[in-house]
């Protein structure tokens, strides 16, 4: 197996408080890696460090067995903070904007990606009228636009009803099985990860 993410003694300290201390993990290609812990345990901090949103106080991160993280992060996508969605626009128009911003040249990607997450490409409804679950699906679609090899998701089922949770779980399993996408997913609820993490 190929290691896609490796951390060694990863530490993040804010003033005098450790958000994360000496975390060493090894994630292989094709895994669905679950991170579970109570609120405030450092899950989001770890995912922000892996995504490059914040820098470690100490320790190291290797991506795809490289230390040139800037280049390697192009092979990843994450939903770690609330993504910027344009409430006045439709889901399709949101994806069109981000497709251009991210340099994705294939326009067909938009319809395919929306269908992949269970959203109708022809729906003209403004995103501000979407339910929490639909916004989560759209955020997932945004992260899939660039065909990432690694997907990092911080509590992607928060605020979603039980049916939506099952649908997102199936979607992530399909991405993993069909496209061999490595997925790192966090939750404060063990049962939500027990059914998906490998």
mmCIF file of C-alpha atoms in Angstrom:
data_model
loop_
_atom_site.group_PDB
_atom_site.id
_atom_site.type_symbol
_atom_site.label_atom_id
_atom_site.label_comp_id
_atom_site.label_asym_id
_atom_site.label_seq_id
_atom_site.Cartn_x
_atom_site.Cartn_y
_atom_site.Cartn_z
ATOM 1 C CA UNK A 1 0.000 0.000 0.000
ATOM 2 C CA UNK A 2 1.036 3.596 -0.595
ATOM 3 C CA UNK A 3 1.094 6.053 2.280
ATOM 4 C CA UNK A 4 -0.820 9.217 1.354
ATOM 5 C CA UNK A 5 -0.639 11.023 4.707
ATOM 6 C CA UNK A 6 1.901 10.626 7.466
ATOM 7 C CA UNK A 7 2.245 12.828 10.521
ATOM 8 C CA UNK A 8 5.013 12.680 13.084
ATOM 9 C CA UNK A 9 4.587 14.239 16.541
ATOM 10 C CA UNK A 10 2.150 16.780 15.111
ATOM 11 C CA UNK A 11 1.441 19.465 17.698
ATOM 12 C CA UNK A 12 -0.637 22.645 17.671
ATOM 13 C CA UNK A 13 -0.548 25.039 20.590
ATOM 14 C CA UNK A 14 -2.615 28.200 20.983
ATOM 15 C CA UNK A 15 -0.951 30.457 23.569
ATOM 16 C CA UNK A 16 -0.481 28.039 26.495
ATOM 17 C CA UNK A 17 -3.122 25.497 25.474
ATOM 18 C CA UNK A 18 -2.472 22.385 23.395
ATOM 19 C CA UNK A 19 -5.185 21.783 20.816
ATOM 20 C CA UNK A 20 -3.209 18.763 19.623
ATOM 21 C CA UNK A 21 -0.089 17.134 21.022
ATOM 22 C CA UNK A 22 2.327 14.631 19.462
ATOM 23 C CA UNK A 23 -0.081 13.010 16.992
ATOM 24 C CA UNK A 24 1.511 10.462 14.670
ATOM 25 C CA UNK A 25 -0.687 8.770 12.067
ATOM 26 C CA UNK A 26 -0.184 6.847 8.856
ATOM 27 C CA UNK A 27 -3.007 6.751 6.288
ATOM 28 C CA UNK A 28 -2.779 4.402 3.317
ATOM 29 C CA UNK A 29 -4.248 4.973 -0.138
ATOM 30 C CA UNK A 30 -7.848 3.812 -0.416
ATOM 31 C CA UNK A 31 -8.619 3.891 3.307
ATOM 32 C CA UNK A 32 -11.588 5.534 4.937
ATOM 33 C CA UNK A 33 -9.943 6.819 8.090
ATOM 34 C CA UNK A 34 -12.232 7.815 10.950
ATOM 35 C CA UNK A 35 -11.278 10.305 13.638
ATOM 36 C CA UNK A 36 -13.638 10.248 16.606
ATOM 37 C CA UNK A 37 -13.585 12.328 19.751
ATOM 38 C CA UNK A 38 -15.700 14.605 21.854
ATOM 39 C CA UNK A 39 -16.165 18.242 20.902
ATOM 40 C CA UNK A 40 -12.968 20.162 21.619
ATOM 41 C CA UNK A 41 -10.736 17.085 21.402
ATOM 42 C CA UNK A 42 -8.668 18.470 18.497
ATOM 43 C CA UNK A 43 -10.308 16.709 15.521
ATOM 44 C CA UNK A 44 -10.857 19.922 13.563
ATOM 45 C CA UNK A 45 -7.362 21.154 14.400
ATOM 46 C CA UNK A 46 -5.849 17.938 13.028
ATOM 47 C CA UNK A 47 -7.854 18.228 9.808
ATOM 48 C CA UNK A 48 -6.886 21.902 9.418
ATOM 49 C CA UNK A 49 -3.232 20.928 9.787
ATOM 50 C CA UNK A 50 -3.599 18.204 7.144
ATOM 51 C CA UNK A 51 -5.444 20.611 4.827
ATOM 52 C CA UNK A 52 -2.890 23.392 5.239
ATOM 53 C CA UNK A 53 -5.365 25.839 6.777
ATOM 54 C CA UNK A 54 -3.092 26.217 9.795
ATOM 55 C CA UNK A 55 0.547 25.419 10.494
ATOM 56 C CA UNK A 56 1.806 23.104 13.245
ATOM 57 C CA UNK A 57 3.657 24.400 16.271
ATOM 58 C CA UNK A 58 5.853 21.309 16.074
ATOM 59 C CA UNK A 59 6.000 18.045 14.148
ATOM 60 C CA UNK A 60 5.700 17.229 10.473
ATOM 61 C CA UNK A 61 3.218 16.280 7.768
ATOM 62 C CA UNK A 62 4.059 14.267 4.651
ATOM 63 C CA UNK A 63 1.582 14.042 1.782
ATOM 64 C CA UNK A 64 2.045 11.345 -0.856
ATOM 65 C CA UNK A 65 5.485 10.695 0.690
ATOM 66 C CA UNK A 66 6.577 14.263 -0.103
ATOM 67 C CA UNK A 67 7.319 17.243 2.102
ATOM 68 C CA UNK A 68 6.502 19.796 -0.642
ATOM 69 C CA UNK A 69 3.017 20.208 0.789
ATOM 70 C CA UNK A 70 1.873 23.099 -1.396
ATOM 71 C CA UNK A 71 2.135 21.019 -4.550
ATOM 72 C CA UNK A 72 0.752 17.832 -3.003
ATOM 73 C CA UNK A 73 -2.305 19.569 -1.509
ATOM 74 C CA UNK A 74 -3.552 20.118 -5.063
ATOM 75 C CA UNK A 75 -4.364 16.407 -5.028
ATOM 76 C CA UNK A 76 -6.632 16.867 -2.010
ATOM 77 C CA UNK A 77 -9.930 18.544 -1.175
ATOM 78 C CA UNK A 78 -11.437 19.334 2.178
ATOM 79 C CA UNK A 79 -14.507 20.552 3.967
ATOM 80 C CA UNK A 80 -13.065 21.654 7.276
ATOM 81 C CA UNK A 81 -14.667 25.046 7.659
ATOM 82 C CA UNK A 82 -18.025 26.228 6.397
ATOM 83 C CA UNK A 83 -17.543 26.608 2.657
ATOM 84 C CA UNK A 84 -18.479 29.863 0.987
ATOM 85 C CA UNK A 85 -21.731 29.330 -0.853
ATOM 86 C CA UNK A 86 -23.485 32.064 -2.787
ATOM 87 C CA UNK A 87 -27.019 32.043 -1.387
ATOM 88 C CA UNK A 88 -28.566 33.992 -4.257
ATOM 89 C CA UNK A 89 -27.308 31.482 -6.829
ATOM 90 C CA UNK A 90 -28.443 27.970 -7.701
ATOM 91 C CA UNK A 91 -26.278 24.945 -6.923
ATOM 92 C CA UNK A 92 -25.261 24.725 -10.570
ATOM 93 C CA UNK A 93 -24.264 28.399 -10.697
ATOM 94 C CA UNK A 94 -22.251 27.981 -7.487
ATOM 95 C CA UNK A 95 -20.367 25.073 -9.042
ATOM 96 C CA UNK A 96 -19.849 27.003 -12.281
ATOM 97 C CA UNK A 97 -18.216 29.839 -10.335
ATOM 98 C CA UNK A 98 -15.905 27.471 -8.455
ATOM 99 C CA UNK A 99 -15.165 25.448 -11.611
ATOM 100 C CA UNK A 100 -13.743 28.593 -13.209
ATOM 101 C CA UNK A 101 -11.901 29.643 -10.022
ATOM 102 C CA UNK A 102 -10.230 26.244 -9.728
ATOM 103 C CA UNK A 103 -9.298 25.984 -13.392
ATOM 104 C CA UNK A 104 -11.477 22.955 -14.179
ATOM 105 C CA UNK A 105 -11.952 23.070 -17.948
ATOM 106 C CA UNK A 106 -14.581 20.347 -18.427
ATOM 107 C CA UNK A 107 -18.023 21.985 -18.094
ATOM 108 C CA UNK A 108 -19.723 18.569 -17.968
ATOM 109 C CA UNK A 109 -18.113 18.084 -14.567
ATOM 110 C CA UNK A 110 -20.792 20.275 -12.968
ATOM 111 C CA UNK A 111 -23.830 18.179 -13.902
ATOM 112 C CA UNK A 112 -22.016 14.920 -13.161
ATOM 113 C CA UNK A 113 -20.843 16.141 -9.762
ATOM 114 C CA UNK A 114 -24.279 17.442 -8.731
ATOM 115 C CA UNK A 115 -25.892 14.128 -9.687
ATOM 116 C CA UNK A 116 -23.162 12.260 -7.834
ATOM 117 C CA UNK A 117 -24.137 13.987 -4.561
ATOM 118 C CA UNK A 118 -27.869 13.615 -5.177
ATOM 119 C CA UNK A 119 -28.653 17.171 -6.319
ATOM 120 C CA UNK A 120 -30.610 18.009 -9.481
ATOM 121 C CA UNK A 121 -28.514 20.065 -11.941
ATOM 122 C CA UNK A 122 -31.709 21.591 -13.370
ATOM 123 C CA UNK A 123 -32.964 22.846 -10.002
ATOM 124 C CA UNK A 124 -32.990 26.659 -10.106
ATOM 125 C CA UNK A 125 -33.699 27.064 -6.376
ATOM 126 C CA UNK A 126 -31.450 29.551 -4.598
ATOM 127 C CA UNK A 127 -28.980 27.894 -2.260
ATOM 128 C CA UNK A 128 -30.125 30.107 0.634
ATOM 129 C CA UNK A 129 -33.412 28.157 0.525
ATOM 130 C CA UNK A 130 -31.643 24.805 0.851
ATOM 131 C CA UNK A 131 -31.895 22.619 3.939
ATOM 132 C CA UNK A 132 -28.749 21.951 5.977
ATOM 133 C CA UNK A 133 -28.453 18.542 4.320
ATOM 134 C CA UNK A 134 -28.679 19.991 0.814
ATOM 135 C CA UNK A 135 -26.017 22.580 1.668
ATOM 136 C CA UNK A 136 -23.772 19.783 2.939
ATOM 137 C CA UNK A 137 -24.289 17.912 -0.343
ATOM 138 C CA UNK A 138 -23.395 21.047 -2.289
ATOM 139 C CA UNK A 139 -20.272 21.546 -0.159
ATOM 140 C CA UNK A 140 -19.321 17.956 -0.951
ATOM 141 C CA UNK A 141 -19.907 18.631 -4.662
ATOM 142 C CA UNK A 142 -17.579 21.652 -4.454
ATOM 143 C CA UNK A 143 -14.873 19.484 -2.944
ATOM 144 C CA UNK A 144 -15.275 16.863 -5.684
ATOM 145 C CA UNK A 145 -14.930 19.307 -8.602
ATOM 146 C CA UNK A 146 -11.190 18.762 -8.907
ATOM 147 C CA UNK A 147 -11.341 14.944 -8.715
ATOM 148 C CA UNK A 148 -9.314 14.727 -5.504
ATOM 149 C CA UNK A 149 -7.351 11.641 -4.528
ATOM 150 C CA UNK A 150 -7.866 12.498 -0.847
ATOM 151 C CA UNK A 151 -10.991 13.968 0.723
ATOM 152 C CA UNK A 152 -10.883 15.476 4.230
ATOM 153 C CA UNK A 153 -14.267 15.979 5.901
ATOM 154 C CA UNK A 154 -14.890 17.523 9.306
ATOM 155 C CA UNK A 155 -18.204 16.251 10.711
ATOM 156 C CA UNK A 156 -19.961 16.214 7.305
ATOM 157 C CA UNK A 157 -23.214 14.820 8.725
ATOM 158 C CA UNK A 158 -23.755 17.523 11.365
ATOM 159 C CA UNK A 159 -27.309 18.836 11.178
ATOM 160 C CA UNK A 160 -28.442 16.173 8.723
ATOM 161 C CA UNK A 161 -31.428 13.905 9.305
ATOM 162 C CA UNK A 162 -30.917 10.109 9.619
ATOM 163 C CA UNK A 163 -31.893 9.424 5.990
ATOM 164 C CA UNK A 164 -29.424 12.051 4.774
ATOM 165 C CA UNK A 165 -26.686 10.557 6.949
ATOM 166 C CA UNK A 166 -27.181 7.143 5.334
ATOM 167 C CA UNK A 167 -27.162 8.716 1.846
ATOM 168 C CA UNK A 168 -23.910 10.588 2.523
ATOM 169 C CA UNK A 169 -22.359 7.433 3.971
ATOM 170 C CA UNK A 170 -23.289 5.516 0.795
ATOM 171 C CA UNK A 171 -21.928 8.324 -1.374
ATOM 172 C CA UNK A 172 -18.589 8.306 0.455
ATOM 173 C CA UNK A 173 -18.359 4.513 0.266
ATOM 174 C CA UNK A 174 -19.056 4.671 -3.484
ATOM 175 C CA UNK A 175 -16.335 7.307 -3.979
ATOM 176 C CA UNK A 176 -13.945 5.117 -2.060
ATOM 177 C CA UNK A 177 -14.827 1.893 -3.875
ATOM 178 C CA UNK A 178 -15.285 3.229 -7.420
ATOM 179 C CA UNK A 179 -12.588 5.921 -7.554
ATOM 180 C CA UNK A 180 -10.274 4.722 -4.773
ATOM 181 C CA UNK A 181 -10.555 8.105 -3.040
ATOM 182 C CA UNK A 182 -8.891 8.115 0.368
ATOM 183 C CA UNK A 183 -11.260 9.702 2.885
ATOM 184 C CA UNK A 184 -10.426 11.160 6.287
ATOM 185 C CA UNK A 185 -13.618 11.864 8.206
ATOM 186 C CA UNK A 186 -14.214 13.137 11.724
ATOM 187 C CA UNK A 187 -17.182 12.883 14.047
ATOM 188 C CA UNK A 188 -17.994 13.177 17.724
ATOM 189 C CA UNK A 189 -20.423 10.259 17.312
ATOM 190 C CA UNK A 190 -18.726 6.849 17.183
ATOM 191 C CA UNK A 191 -21.674 5.083 15.530
ATOM 192 C CA UNK A 192 -21.589 7.452 12.553
ATOM 193 C CA UNK A 193 -18.011 6.355 11.778
ATOM 194 C CA UNK A 194 -18.283 2.706 12.766
ATOM 195 C CA UNK A 195 -20.352 1.953 9.658
ATOM 196 C CA UNK A 196 -17.992 3.609 7.205
ATOM 197 C CA UNK A 197 -14.375 3.676 8.413
ATOM 198 C CA UNK A 198 -12.127 0.895 7.162
#
